[in-house]
């Protein structure tokens, strides 16, 4: 994932630091979030996917 982000050719969120953004993406990509929200809290998998996608977009994109 980090290599793909490093080769991203689009604009980043204003004030975004590339290395910190990669760290944040790794944080969100932790399977524990799925376990907590879907398995323990009962979120539908589709809701989790939308939430995760939105968080990852927020880290990188304007």
Short mmCIF file of C-alpha atoms in Angstrom, two decimals:
data_model
loop_
_atom_site.label_atom_id
_atom_site.label_comp_id
_atom_site.label_asym_id
_atom_site.label_seq_id
_atom_site.Cartn_x
_atom_site.Cartn_y
_atom_site.Cartn_z
CA UNK A 1 0.00 0.00 0.00
CA UNK A 2 2.72 2.48 0.89
CA UNK A 3 4.42 2.09 -2.51
CA UNK A 4 1.15 2.76 -4.27
CA UNK A 5 0.56 5.91 -2.22
CA UNK A 6 4.11 7.11 -2.91
CA UNK A 7 3.47 6.87 -6.67
CA UNK A 8 0.08 8.62 -6.46
CA UNK A 9 0.06 11.38 -9.07
CA UNK A 10 -2.96 13.37 -7.91
CA UNK A 11 -3.27 16.23 -5.45
CA UNK A 12 -3.06 15.42 -1.74
CA UNK A 13 -5.18 16.97 1.00
CA UNK A 14 -3.88 20.44 1.86
CA UNK A 15 -1.23 20.20 4.56
CA UNK A 16 -0.93 16.42 4.17
CA UNK A 17 2.48 14.93 4.87
CA UNK A 18 3.01 11.87 2.70
CA UNK A 19 4.74 9.72 5.32
CA UNK A 20 2.18 10.57 8.00
CA UNK A 21 -0.64 9.87 5.56
CA UNK A 22 0.83 6.42 4.89
CA UNK A 23 0.95 5.78 8.65
CA UNK A 24 -2.70 6.80 8.95
CA UNK A 25 -3.69 4.49 6.09
CA UNK A 26 -1.92 1.59 7.79
CA UNK A 27 -3.80 2.42 10.99
CA UNK A 28 -7.19 2.31 9.24
CA UNK A 29 -6.22 -0.89 7.41
CA UNK A 30 -5.82 -2.78 10.72
CA UNK A 31 -8.17 -5.82 10.75
CA UNK A 32 -9.04 -5.01 14.37
CA UNK A 33 -11.31 -2.22 13.11
CA UNK A 34 -13.33 -4.74 11.12
CA UNK A 35 -13.53 -7.02 14.13
CA UNK A 36 -14.68 -4.22 16.39
CA UNK A 37 -17.27 -2.65 14.13
CA UNK A 38 -18.61 -5.62 12.16
CA UNK A 39 -18.12 -8.61 14.42
CA UNK A 40 -18.63 -6.99 17.82
CA UNK A 41 -20.87 -4.00 17.08
CA UNK A 42 -22.91 -5.66 14.34
CA UNK A 43 -22.23 -3.22 11.50
CA UNK A 44 -23.10 -4.61 8.07
CA UNK A 45 -19.92 -5.29 6.06
CA UNK A 46 -21.08 -2.82 3.40
CA UNK A 47 -21.36 -0.05 5.99
CA UNK A 48 -17.87 -0.83 7.22
CA UNK A 49 -16.50 -0.72 3.67
CA UNK A 50 -18.10 2.69 3.07
CA UNK A 51 -16.79 3.99 6.41
CA UNK A 52 -13.27 2.69 5.74
CA UNK A 53 -13.21 4.08 2.21
CA UNK A 54 -14.33 7.49 3.45
CA UNK A 55 -11.68 7.56 6.19
CA UNK A 56 -8.95 6.58 3.73
CA UNK A 57 -10.08 9.23 1.25
CA UNK A 58 -10.10 11.83 4.03
CA UNK A 59 -6.46 11.01 4.84
CA UNK A 60 -5.26 11.59 1.27
CA UNK A 61 -7.58 13.58 -0.91
CA UNK A 62 -8.67 17.23 -0.88
#
